[in-house]
Every structure is written in structure tokens, then in C-alpha cells.
mmCIF file of C-alpha atoms in Angstrom:
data_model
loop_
_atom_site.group_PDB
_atom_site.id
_atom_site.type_symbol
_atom_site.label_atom_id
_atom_site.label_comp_id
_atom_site.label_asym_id
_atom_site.label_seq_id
_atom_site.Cartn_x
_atom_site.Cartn_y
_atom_site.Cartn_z
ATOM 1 C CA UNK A 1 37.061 8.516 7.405
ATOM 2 C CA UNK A 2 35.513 11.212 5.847
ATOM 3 C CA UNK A 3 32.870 14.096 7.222
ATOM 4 C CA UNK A 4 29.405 14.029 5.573
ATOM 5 C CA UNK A 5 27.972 16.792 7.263
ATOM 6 C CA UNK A 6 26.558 15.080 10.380
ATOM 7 C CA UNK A 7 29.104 12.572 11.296
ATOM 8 C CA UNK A 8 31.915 10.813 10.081
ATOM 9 C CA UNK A 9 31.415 8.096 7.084
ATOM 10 C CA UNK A 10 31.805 4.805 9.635
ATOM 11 C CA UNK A 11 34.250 2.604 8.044
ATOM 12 C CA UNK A 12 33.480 -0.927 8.666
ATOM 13 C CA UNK A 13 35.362 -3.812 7.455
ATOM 14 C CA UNK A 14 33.587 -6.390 5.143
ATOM 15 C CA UNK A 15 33.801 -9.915 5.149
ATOM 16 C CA UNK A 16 33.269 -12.844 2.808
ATOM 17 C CA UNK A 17 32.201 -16.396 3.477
ATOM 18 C CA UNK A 18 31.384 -19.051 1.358
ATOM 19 C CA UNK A 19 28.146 -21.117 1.849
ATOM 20 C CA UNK A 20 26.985 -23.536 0.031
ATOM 21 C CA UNK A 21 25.479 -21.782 -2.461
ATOM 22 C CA UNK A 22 27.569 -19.154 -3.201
ATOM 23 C CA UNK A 23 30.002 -16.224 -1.609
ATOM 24 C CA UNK A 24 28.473 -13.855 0.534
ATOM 25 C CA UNK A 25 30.078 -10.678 1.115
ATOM 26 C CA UNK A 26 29.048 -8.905 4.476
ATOM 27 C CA UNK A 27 29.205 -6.296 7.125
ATOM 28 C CA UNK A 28 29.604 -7.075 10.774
ATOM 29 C CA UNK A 29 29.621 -5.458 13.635
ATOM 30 C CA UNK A 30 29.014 -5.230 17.318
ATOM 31 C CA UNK A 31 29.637 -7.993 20.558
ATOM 32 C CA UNK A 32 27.889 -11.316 19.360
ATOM 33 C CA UNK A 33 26.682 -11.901 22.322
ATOM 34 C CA UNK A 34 24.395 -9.443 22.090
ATOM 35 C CA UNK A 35 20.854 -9.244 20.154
ATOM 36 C CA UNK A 36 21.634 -10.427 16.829
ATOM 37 C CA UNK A 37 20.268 -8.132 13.981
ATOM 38 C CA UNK A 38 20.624 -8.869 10.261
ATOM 39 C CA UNK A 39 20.034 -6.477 7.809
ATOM 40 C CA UNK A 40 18.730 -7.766 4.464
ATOM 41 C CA UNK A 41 18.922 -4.652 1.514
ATOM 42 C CA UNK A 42 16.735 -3.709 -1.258
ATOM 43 C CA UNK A 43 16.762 -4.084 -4.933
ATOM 44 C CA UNK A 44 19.350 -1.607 -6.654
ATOM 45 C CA UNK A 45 21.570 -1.135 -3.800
ATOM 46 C CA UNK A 46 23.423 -3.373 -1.782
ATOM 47 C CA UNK A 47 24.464 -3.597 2.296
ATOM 48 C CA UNK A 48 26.445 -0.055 1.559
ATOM 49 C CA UNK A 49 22.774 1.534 2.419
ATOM 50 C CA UNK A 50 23.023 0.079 6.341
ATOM 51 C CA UNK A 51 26.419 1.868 6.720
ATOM 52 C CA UNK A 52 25.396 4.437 9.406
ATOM 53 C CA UNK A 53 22.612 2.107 10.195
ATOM 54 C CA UNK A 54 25.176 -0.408 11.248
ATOM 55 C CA UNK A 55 27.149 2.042 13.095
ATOM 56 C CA UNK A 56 24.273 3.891 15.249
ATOM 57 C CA UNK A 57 23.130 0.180 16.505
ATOM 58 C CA UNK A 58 26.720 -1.404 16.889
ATOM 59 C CA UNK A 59 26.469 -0.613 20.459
ATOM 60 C CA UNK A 60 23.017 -2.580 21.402
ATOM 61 C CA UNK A 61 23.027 -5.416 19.184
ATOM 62 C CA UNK A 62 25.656 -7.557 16.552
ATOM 63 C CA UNK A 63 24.880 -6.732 13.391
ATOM 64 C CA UNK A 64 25.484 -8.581 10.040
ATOM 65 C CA UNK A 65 24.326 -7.130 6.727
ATOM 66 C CA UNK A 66 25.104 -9.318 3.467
ATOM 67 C CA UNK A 67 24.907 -8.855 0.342
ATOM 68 C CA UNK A 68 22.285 -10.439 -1.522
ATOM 69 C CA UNK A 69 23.084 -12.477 -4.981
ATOM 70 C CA UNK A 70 22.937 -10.184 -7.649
ATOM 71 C CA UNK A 71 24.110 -7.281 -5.793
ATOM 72 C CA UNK A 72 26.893 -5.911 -3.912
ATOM 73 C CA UNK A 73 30.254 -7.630 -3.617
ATOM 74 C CA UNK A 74 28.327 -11.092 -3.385
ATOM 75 C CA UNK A 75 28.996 -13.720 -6.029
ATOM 76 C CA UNK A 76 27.086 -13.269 -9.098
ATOM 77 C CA UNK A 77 25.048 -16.422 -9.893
ATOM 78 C CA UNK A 78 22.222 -16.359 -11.850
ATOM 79 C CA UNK A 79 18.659 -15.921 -10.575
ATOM 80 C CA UNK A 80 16.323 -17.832 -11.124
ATOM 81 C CA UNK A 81 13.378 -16.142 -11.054
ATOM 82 C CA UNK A 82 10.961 -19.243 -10.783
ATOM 83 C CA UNK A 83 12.297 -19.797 -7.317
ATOM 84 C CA UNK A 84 10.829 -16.249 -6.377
ATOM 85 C CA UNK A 85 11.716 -14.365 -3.102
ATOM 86 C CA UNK A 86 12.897 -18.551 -2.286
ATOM 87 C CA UNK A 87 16.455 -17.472 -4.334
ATOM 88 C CA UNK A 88 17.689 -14.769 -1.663
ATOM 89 C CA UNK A 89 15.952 -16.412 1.839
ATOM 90 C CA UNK A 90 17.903 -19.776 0.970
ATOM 91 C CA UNK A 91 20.600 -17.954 0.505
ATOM 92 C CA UNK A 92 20.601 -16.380 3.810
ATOM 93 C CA UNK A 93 19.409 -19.870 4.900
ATOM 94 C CA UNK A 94 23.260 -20.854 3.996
ATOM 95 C CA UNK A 95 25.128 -17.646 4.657
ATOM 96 C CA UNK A 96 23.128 -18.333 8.877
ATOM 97 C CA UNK A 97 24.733 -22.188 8.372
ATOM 98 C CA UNK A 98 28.029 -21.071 7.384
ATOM 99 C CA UNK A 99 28.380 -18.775 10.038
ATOM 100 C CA UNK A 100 26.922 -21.627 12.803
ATOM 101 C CA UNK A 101 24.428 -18.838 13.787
ATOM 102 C CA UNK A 102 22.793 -20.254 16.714
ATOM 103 C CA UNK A 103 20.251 -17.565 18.139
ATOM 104 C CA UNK A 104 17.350 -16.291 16.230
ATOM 105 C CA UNK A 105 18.045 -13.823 14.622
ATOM 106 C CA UNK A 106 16.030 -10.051 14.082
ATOM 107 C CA UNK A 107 15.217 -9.865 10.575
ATOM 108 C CA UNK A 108 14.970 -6.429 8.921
ATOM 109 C CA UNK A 109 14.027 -6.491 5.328
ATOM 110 C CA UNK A 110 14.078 -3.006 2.885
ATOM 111 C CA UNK A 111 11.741 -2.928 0.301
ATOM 112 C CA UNK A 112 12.596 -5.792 -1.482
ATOM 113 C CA UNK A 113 14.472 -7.188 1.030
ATOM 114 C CA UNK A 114 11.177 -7.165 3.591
ATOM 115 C CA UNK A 115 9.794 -9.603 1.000
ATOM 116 C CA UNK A 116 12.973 -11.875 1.685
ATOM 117 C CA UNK A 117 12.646 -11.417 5.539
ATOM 118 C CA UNK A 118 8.774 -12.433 5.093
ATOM 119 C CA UNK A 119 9.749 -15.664 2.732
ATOM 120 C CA UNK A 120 12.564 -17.113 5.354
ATOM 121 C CA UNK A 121 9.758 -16.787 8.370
ATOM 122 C CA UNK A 122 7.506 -18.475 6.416
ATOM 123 C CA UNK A 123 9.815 -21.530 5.425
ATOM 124 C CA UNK A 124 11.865 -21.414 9.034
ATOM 125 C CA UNK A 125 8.509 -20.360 11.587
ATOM 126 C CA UNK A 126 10.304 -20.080 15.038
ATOM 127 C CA UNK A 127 13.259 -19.280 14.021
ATOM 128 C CA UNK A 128 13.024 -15.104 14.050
ATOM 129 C CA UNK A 129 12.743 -13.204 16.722
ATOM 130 C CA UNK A 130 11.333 -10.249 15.052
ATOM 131 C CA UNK A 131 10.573 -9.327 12.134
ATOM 132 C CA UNK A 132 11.553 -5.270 11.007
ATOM 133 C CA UNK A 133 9.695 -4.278 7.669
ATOM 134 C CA UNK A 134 11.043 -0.640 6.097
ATOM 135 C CA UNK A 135 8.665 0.518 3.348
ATOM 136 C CA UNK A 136 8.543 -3.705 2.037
ATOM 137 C CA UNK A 137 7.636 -5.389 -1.093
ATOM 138 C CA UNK A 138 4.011 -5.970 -1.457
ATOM 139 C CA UNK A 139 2.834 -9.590 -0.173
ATOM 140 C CA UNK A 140 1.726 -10.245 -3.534
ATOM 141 C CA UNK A 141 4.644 -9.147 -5.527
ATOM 142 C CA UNK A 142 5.603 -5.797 -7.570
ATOM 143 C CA UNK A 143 2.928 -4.718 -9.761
ATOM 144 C CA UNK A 144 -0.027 -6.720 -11.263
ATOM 145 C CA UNK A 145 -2.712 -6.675 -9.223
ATOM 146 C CA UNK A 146 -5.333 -5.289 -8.256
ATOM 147 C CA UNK A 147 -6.714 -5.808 -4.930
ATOM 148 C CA UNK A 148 -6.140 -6.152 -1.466
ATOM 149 C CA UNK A 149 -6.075 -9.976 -1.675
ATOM 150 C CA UNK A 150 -3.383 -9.876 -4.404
ATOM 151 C CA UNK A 151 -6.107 -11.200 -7.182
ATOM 152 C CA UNK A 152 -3.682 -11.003 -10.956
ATOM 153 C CA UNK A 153 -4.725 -8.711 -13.662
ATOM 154 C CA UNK A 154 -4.796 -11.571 -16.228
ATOM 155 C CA UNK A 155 -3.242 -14.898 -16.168
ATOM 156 C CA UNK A 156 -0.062 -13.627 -18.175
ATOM 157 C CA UNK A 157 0.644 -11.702 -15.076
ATOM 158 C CA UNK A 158 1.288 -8.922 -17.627
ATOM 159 C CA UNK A 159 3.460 -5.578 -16.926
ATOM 160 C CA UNK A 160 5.428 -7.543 -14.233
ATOM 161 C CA UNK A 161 9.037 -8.381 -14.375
ATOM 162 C CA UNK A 162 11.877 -7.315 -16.658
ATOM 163 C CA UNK A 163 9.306 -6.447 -19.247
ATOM 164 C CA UNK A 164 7.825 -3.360 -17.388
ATOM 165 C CA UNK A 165 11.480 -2.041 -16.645
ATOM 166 C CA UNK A 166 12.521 1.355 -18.300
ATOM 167 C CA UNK A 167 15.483 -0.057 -20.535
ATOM 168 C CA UNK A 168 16.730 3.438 -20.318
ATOM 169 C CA UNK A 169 17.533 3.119 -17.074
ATOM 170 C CA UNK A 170 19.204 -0.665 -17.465
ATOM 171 C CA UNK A 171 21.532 0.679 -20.224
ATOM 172 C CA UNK A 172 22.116 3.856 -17.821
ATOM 173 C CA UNK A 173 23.157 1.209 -14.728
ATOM 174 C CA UNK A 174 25.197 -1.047 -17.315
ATOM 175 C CA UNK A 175 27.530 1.967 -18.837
ATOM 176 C CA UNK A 176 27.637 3.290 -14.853
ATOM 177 C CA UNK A 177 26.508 6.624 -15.677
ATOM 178 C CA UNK A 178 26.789 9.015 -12.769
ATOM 179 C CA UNK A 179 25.934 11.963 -14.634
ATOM 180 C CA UNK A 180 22.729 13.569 -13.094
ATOM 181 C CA UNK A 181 21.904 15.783 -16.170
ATOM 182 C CA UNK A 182 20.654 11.874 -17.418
ATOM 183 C CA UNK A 183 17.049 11.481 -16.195
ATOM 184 C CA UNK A 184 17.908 7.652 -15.995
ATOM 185 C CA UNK A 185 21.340 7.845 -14.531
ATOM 186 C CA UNK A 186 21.973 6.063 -10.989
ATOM 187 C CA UNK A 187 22.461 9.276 -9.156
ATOM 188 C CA UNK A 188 19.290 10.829 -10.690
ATOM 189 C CA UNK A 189 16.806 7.710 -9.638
ATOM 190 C CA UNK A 190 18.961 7.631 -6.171
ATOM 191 C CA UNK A 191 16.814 10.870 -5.665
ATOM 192 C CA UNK A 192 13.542 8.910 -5.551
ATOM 193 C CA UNK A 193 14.431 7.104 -3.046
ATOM 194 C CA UNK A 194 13.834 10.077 -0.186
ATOM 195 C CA UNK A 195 11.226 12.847 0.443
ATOM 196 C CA UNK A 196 11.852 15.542 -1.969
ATOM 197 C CA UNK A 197 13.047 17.495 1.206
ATOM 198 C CA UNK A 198 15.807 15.515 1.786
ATOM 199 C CA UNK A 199 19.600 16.570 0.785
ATOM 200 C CA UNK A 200 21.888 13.746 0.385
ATOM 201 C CA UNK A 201 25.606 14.718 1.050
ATOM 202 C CA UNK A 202 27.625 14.644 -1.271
ATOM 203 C CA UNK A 203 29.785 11.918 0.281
ATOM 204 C CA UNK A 204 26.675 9.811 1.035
ATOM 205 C CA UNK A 205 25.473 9.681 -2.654
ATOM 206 C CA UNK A 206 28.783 8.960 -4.215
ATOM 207 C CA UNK A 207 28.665 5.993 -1.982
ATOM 208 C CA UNK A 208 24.702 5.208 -2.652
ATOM 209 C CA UNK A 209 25.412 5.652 -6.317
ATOM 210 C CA UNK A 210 28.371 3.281 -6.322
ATOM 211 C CA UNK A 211 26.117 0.234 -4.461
ATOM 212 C CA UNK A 212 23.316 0.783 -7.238
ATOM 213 C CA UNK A 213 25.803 0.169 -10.036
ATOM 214 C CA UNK A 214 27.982 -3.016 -8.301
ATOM 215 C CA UNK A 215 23.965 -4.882 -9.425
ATOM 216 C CA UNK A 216 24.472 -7.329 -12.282
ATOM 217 C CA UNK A 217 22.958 -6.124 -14.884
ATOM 218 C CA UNK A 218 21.493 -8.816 -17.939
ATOM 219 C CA UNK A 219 19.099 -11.376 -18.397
ATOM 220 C CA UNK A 220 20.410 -13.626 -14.970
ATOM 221 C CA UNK A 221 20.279 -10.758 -12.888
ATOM 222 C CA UNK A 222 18.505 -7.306 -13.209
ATOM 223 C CA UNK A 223 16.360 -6.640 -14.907
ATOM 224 C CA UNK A 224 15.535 -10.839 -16.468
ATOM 225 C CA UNK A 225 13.880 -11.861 -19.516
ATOM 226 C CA UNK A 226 10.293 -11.290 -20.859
ATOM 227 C CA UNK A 227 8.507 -12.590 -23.339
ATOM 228 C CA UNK A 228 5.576 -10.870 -25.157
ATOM 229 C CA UNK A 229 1.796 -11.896 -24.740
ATOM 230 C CA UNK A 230 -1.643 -10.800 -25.670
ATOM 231 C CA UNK A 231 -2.450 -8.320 -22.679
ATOM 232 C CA UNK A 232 -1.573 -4.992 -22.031
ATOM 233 C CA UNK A 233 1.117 -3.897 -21.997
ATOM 234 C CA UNK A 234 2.154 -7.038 -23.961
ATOM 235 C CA UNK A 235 4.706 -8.361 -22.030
ATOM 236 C CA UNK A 236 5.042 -11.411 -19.497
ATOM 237 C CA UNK A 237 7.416 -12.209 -16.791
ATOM 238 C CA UNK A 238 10.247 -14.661 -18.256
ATOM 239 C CA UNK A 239 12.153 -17.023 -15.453
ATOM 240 C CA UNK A 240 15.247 -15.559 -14.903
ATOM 241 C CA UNK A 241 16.430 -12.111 -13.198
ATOM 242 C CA UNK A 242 15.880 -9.887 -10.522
ATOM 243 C CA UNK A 243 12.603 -8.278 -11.379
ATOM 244 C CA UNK A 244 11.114 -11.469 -12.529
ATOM 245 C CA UNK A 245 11.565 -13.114 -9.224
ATOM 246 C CA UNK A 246 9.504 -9.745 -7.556
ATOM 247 C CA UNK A 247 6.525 -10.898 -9.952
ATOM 248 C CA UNK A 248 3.444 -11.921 -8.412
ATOM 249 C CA UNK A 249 3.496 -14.975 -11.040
ATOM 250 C CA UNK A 250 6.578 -16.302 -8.722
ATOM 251 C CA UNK A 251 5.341 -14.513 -4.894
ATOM 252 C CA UNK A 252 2.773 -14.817 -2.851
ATOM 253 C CA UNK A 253 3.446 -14.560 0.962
ATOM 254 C CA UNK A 254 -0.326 -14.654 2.195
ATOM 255 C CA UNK A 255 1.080 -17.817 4.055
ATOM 256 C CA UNK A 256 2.945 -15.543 6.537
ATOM 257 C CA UNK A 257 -0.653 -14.871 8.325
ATOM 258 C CA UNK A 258 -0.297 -18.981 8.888
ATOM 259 C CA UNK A 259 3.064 -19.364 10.601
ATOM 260 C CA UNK A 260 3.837 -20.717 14.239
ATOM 261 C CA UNK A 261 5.229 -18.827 16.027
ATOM 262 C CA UNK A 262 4.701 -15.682 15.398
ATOM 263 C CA UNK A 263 7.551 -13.187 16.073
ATOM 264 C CA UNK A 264 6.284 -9.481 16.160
ATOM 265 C CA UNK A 265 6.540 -7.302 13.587
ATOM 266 C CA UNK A 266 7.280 -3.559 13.371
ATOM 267 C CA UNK A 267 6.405 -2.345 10.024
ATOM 268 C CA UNK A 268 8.321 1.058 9.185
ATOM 269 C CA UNK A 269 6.546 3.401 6.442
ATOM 270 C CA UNK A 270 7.620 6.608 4.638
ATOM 271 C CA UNK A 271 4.716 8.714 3.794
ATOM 272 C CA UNK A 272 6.450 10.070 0.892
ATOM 273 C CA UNK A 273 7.664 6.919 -1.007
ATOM 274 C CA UNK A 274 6.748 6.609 -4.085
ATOM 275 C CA UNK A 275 8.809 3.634 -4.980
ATOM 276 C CA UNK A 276 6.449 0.935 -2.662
ATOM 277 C CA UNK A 277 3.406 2.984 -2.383
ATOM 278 C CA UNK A 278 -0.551 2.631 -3.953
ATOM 279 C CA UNK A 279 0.332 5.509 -5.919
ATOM 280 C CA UNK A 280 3.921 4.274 -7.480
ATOM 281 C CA UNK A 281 5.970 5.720 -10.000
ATOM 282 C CA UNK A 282 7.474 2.440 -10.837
ATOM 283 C CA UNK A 283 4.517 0.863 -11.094
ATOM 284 C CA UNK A 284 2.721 0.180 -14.477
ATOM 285 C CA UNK A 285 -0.987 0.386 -13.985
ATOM 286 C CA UNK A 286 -0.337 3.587 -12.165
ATOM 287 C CA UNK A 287 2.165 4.845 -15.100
ATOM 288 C CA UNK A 288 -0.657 3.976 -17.721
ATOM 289 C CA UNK A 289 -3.832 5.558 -15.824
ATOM 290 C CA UNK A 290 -1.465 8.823 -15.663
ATOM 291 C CA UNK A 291 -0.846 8.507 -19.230
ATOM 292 C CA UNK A 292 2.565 7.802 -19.973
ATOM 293 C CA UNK A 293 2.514 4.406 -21.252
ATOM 294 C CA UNK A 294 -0.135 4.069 -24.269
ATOM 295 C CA UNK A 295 -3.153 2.052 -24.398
ATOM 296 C CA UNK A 296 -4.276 1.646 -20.718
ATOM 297 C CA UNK A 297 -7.026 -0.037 -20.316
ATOM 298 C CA UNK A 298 -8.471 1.412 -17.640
ATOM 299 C CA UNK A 299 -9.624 0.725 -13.412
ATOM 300 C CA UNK A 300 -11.247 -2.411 -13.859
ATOM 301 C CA UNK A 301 -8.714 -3.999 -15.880
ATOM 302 C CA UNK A 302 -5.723 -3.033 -15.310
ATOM 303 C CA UNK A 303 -5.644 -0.536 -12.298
ATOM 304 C CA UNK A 304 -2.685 0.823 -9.656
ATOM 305 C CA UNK A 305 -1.302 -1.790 -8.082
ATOM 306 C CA UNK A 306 -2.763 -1.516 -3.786
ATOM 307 C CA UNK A 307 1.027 -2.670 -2.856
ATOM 308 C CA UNK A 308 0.624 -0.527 0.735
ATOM 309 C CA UNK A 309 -2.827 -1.856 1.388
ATOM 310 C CA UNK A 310 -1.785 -5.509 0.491
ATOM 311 C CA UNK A 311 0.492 -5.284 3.137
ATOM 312 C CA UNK A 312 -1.763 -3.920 5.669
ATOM 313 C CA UNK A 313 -4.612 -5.931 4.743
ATOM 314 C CA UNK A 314 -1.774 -9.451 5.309
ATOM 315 C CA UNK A 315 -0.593 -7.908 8.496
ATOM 316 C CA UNK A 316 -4.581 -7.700 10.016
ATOM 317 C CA UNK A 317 -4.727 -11.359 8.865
ATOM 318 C CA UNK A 318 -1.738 -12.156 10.563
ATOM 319 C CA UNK A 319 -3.214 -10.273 13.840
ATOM 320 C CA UNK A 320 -6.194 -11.728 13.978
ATOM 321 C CA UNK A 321 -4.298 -14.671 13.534
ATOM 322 C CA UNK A 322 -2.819 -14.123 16.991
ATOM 323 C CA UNK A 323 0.278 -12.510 15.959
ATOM 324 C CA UNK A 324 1.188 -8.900 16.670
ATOM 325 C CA UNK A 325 2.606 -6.204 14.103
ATOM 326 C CA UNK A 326 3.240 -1.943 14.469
ATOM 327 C CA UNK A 327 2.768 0.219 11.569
ATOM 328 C CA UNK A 328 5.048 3.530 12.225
ATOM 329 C CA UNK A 329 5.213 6.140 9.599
ATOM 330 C CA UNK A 330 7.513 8.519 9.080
ATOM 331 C CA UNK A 331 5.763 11.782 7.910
ATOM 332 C CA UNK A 332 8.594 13.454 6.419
ATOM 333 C CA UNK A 333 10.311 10.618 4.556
ATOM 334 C CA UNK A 334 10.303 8.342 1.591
ATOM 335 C CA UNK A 335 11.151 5.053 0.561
ATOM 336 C CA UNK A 336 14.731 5.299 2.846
ATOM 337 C CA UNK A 337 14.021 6.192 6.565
ATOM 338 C CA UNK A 338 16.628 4.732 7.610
ATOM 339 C CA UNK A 339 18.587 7.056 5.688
ATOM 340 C CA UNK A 340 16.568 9.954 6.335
ATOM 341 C CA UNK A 341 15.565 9.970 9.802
ATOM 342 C CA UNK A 342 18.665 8.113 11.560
ATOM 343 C CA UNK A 343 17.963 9.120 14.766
ATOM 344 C CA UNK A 344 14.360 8.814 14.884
ATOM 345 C CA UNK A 345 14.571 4.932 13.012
ATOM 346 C CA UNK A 346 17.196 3.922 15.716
ATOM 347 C CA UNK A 347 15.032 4.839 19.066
ATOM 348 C CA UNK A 348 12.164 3.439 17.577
ATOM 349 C CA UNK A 349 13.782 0.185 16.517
ATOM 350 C CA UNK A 350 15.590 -0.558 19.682
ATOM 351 C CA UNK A 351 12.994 0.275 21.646
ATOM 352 C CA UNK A 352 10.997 -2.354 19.847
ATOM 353 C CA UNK A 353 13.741 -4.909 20.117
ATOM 354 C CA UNK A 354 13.938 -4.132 23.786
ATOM 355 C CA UNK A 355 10.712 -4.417 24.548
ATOM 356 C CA UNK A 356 9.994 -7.808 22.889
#
């Protein structure tokens, strides 16, 4: 084990199992008899992320943390992106079956993972016991539209999917670059993930660096195909890859207001992300109204995608629906509170847990 600066690097050992749909490589640990907790990662990373996560809650619950397809140690199979969010929730579907998991489960989703939590609760109502959201996909997707209800841009859903991804950066994650002085290397975008406060030691981002380039990289898996089309900027989801499948042409999880049951929801927030935010750097109606891609055509066509308030505005539905949700923001952090406030993220979750 090595020293990071606050504690020791846990070492946990991972696990494989094969499901019917592919092998899933995982994390586990803690007494299964306890709470079960499963922690579902984010897009360019993998279950590496949930390392001290794992260990802090190891004592009050049994944790599992896969790797999704596409990322990780997990098989790579193509994704196909038609199936939307429906790709990685199915597979957890079979990784649950394989393991003959038979208590409901606490789902935590991050970032793009939340959107996988919210798409198995909608297919399986009654079978979470929770549901834990840290900084999640938009209901509606990533990108491409423009208001609280999710209403598209255009019916090209254009600037969404592999087509809106910086190629730099994809030919940066394929060669495994590590060196920061590239703007578009791993380690340099691994930055944007936390408050611009936040020091990542250096143990901690050799490891975070080497989840974000174990992703497939291609046209099956990150970032997909596109094809071109008449609206700005000129390109259209395809049906295959990781980004694709995060387009609102393939998600829409509105429904989750509809479920029964409804498990409570804590939804975790850092004020200073600017990776899922209604100001987003990644996001390309914000990127052209600041003026770095050409030709935007401005507010009412093609404005910043609302992806905070599209979550806020599903989880009123969903309470005035009868179900329950907490929105708890972390001032001083970004798109990783988990990461960044350790402590803070594990009193507030198992309190929550506890108190359910």
C-alpha cells in the first residue's frame, strides 16, 4: 500500500464474473449481510474512482462497484448506442443475476452513471432501495436541448454524440498520453473533474489517469460514430459508442417521475462542476455562445444546454408525484465529491442510508 498524503491507497481485490451478457470486472467489499451498496462510475473512468469510497463505507454496508462495458477491466463489447442508458442498466441487470443478489440494492450513479442508476429504477420499480445521484447525467441526455422539459434543438438532435467530441482529446486517450504539458492529455482533463482548489496526490492521479485510459476508444465504444446533417454544428448522433448512447435522441428518463415505488433519492451536487452543470465546458451550445466553435446560432436556437435544472425540474415531478428526493451541494467541490470531500460525502450518505 502506498501513502497519498491522507491515508493509505486501500488495496482491494477485484473480481470477475461472467453474466450473460458479458464479463464484469468488480470491486467488493464489506459483510453481505449488511446494506448492500453498488457503485455504478462515470464516463472516462472506471470503478478505480470508488477506491477510498469503497474503503471509508466497507464498515456499514457491502459494497460492489463494477465496471461498466466500455470501461475498466470489463469486457469490451460494442455499444450500441440505440439501446441508450438501456446498454449499461441491463448489464447490471445480469451482473445482480449472476451474483443471485437477493436484497435491493442502493444504487449510486456518477455522472453518467446516475443516468444508469435512473434507467434500471425505471425498468425494475421496487427493486432499489435508494437511489444516490453525484453530480448525474441530465434526464434528457448530454447536450441538445434547451429547456427544462428536455424539448431537442432540431430533430437531428445536432451537436450530440461522438460528433461534438474534441478528437484531440480521443487521439490523446488512444496513444495514452500522460503528459500534462498536452491540453488534451488524460491527466490534464482529470483536472476538470474537481474545484480548481483541489490538489490531487500524486499517487491518486496516476491511478485516476490510468482508469480514464483502460476506456475503449473507436467507433463501438468512446467516442461512436456521427454522421453529418444540415444543422449547426452539422453533425448528428450515429448508433454506436459511448457518447452516442448519452444523446438525448436515445434518453429520456422523464418516466422516473412515474415509477412505483418510489425509493428516495439523495441527489449530491458540486457547485463547481463544470462537466454536468448549465454552464458546461463540454457542452456545445455553451462552447458556441462563448465563441469557440464558429457559427452559433444564437439563444433561441441553439442555447446552453439547462442539464442541472432538468434534473431538478424531474426530481419536483417526481415529488409531487409522492416520492421524496435531497439536493446537497457541496460548496467547495466539482464534478468529484466523492473524491474531494471524503469525509463530508461519507456522513452524509450513511446518514441517509440509515435513516431510510
Amino acid at each position: 500500500m502506498k501513502g497519498n498524503g491522507r491515508k493509505m491507497i486501500p488495496e482491494i481485490k477485484r473480481k470477475e464474473i461472467k453474466t450473460d451478457r458479458l464479463n464484469i470486472s468488480y470491486f467488493e467489499k464489506g459483510d453481505p449481510s449488511k446494506e448492500l451498496l453498488v457503485l455504478i462510475h462515470g464516463n472516462t473512468s472506471s470503478n478505480l474512482f470508488y477506491l477510498q469510497t469503497i474503503e471509508d463505507l466497507c464498515d456499514d454496508f457491502y459494497v460492489l462497484a463494477p465496471d461498466l462495458r466500455g470501461y475498466g477491466l470489463s469486457e469490451k463489447l460494442s455499444i450500441d448506442a440505440s439501446q441508450g442508458l438501456k446498454v449499461w442498466s441491463e448489464d447490471i441487470r445480469s451482473f445482480f443475476k449472476a451474483l443471485n443478489i437477493n436484497k435491493k440494492p442502493h444504487l449510486l450513479g456518477w455522472s453518467m452513471g446516475g443516468g444508469v442508476v435512473m434507467q434500471y429504477a425505471i425498468d425494475y420499480p421496487g427493486e432499489a432501495a435508494s437511489i444516490i445521484l453525484i453530480n448525474p447525467l441530465s434526464p434528457f441526455g448530454y447536450s441538445g436541448t434547451k429547456d427544462e422539459k428536455g424539448t431537442s434543438n432540431n430533430d437531428y438532435f445536432s451537436g450530440t454524440g461522438a460528433g461534438s467530441v474534441n478528437p484531440a482529446f480521443v487521439e490523446a486517450l488512444k496513444n495514452k498520453v500522460r503528459d500534462t504539458s498536452n491540453p488534451f492529455s488524460a491527466a490534464t482533463v482529470l483536472k476538470s473533474y474537481f474545484a480548481p482548489e483541489y490538489k490531487i496526490a500524486p499517487e491518486w492521479e496516476e491511478i485516476f489517469v490510468d482508469s480514464m485510459l483502460l476506456m475503449g476508444i473507436g467507433d463501438d465504444f468512446y467516442p461512436g460514430d456521427f454522421v453529418p446533417c444540415s444543422a449547426w454544428p452539422f453533425t448528428a448522433p450515429g448508433t454506436k459508442g459511448i457518447a452516442n448512447a448519452m444523446s438525448p435522441k436515445y434518453v429520456n428518463l422523464s418516466s422516473l417521475i412515474d415509477i412505483s415505488p418510489k425509493p428516495p433519492i439523495l441527489w449530491f451536487r458540486g457547485a463547481k462542476d463544470v462537466i454536468v452543470s448549465d454552464t458546461c465546458m463540454l457542452d456545445i451550445g455553451y462552447l458556441g455562445k462563448l465563441g469557440f466553435v464558429p457559427g452559433w446560432p444564437g439563444d433561441e436556437v441553439y442555447p446552453a444546454h439547462p442539464m442541472v435544472s432538468q434534473t431538478r425540474y424531474v426530481l419536483e415531478k417526481y415529488k409531487e408525484n409522492g416520492g421524496t428526493y435531497e439536493e446537497y451541494v457541496f460548496e467547495d467541490a466539482g464534478h468529484g465529491p466523492h473524491v474531494e470531500k471524503p469525509e463530508e460525502f461519507k456522513n452524509k450518505l450513511t446518514s441517509f442510508i440509515k435513516s431510510i
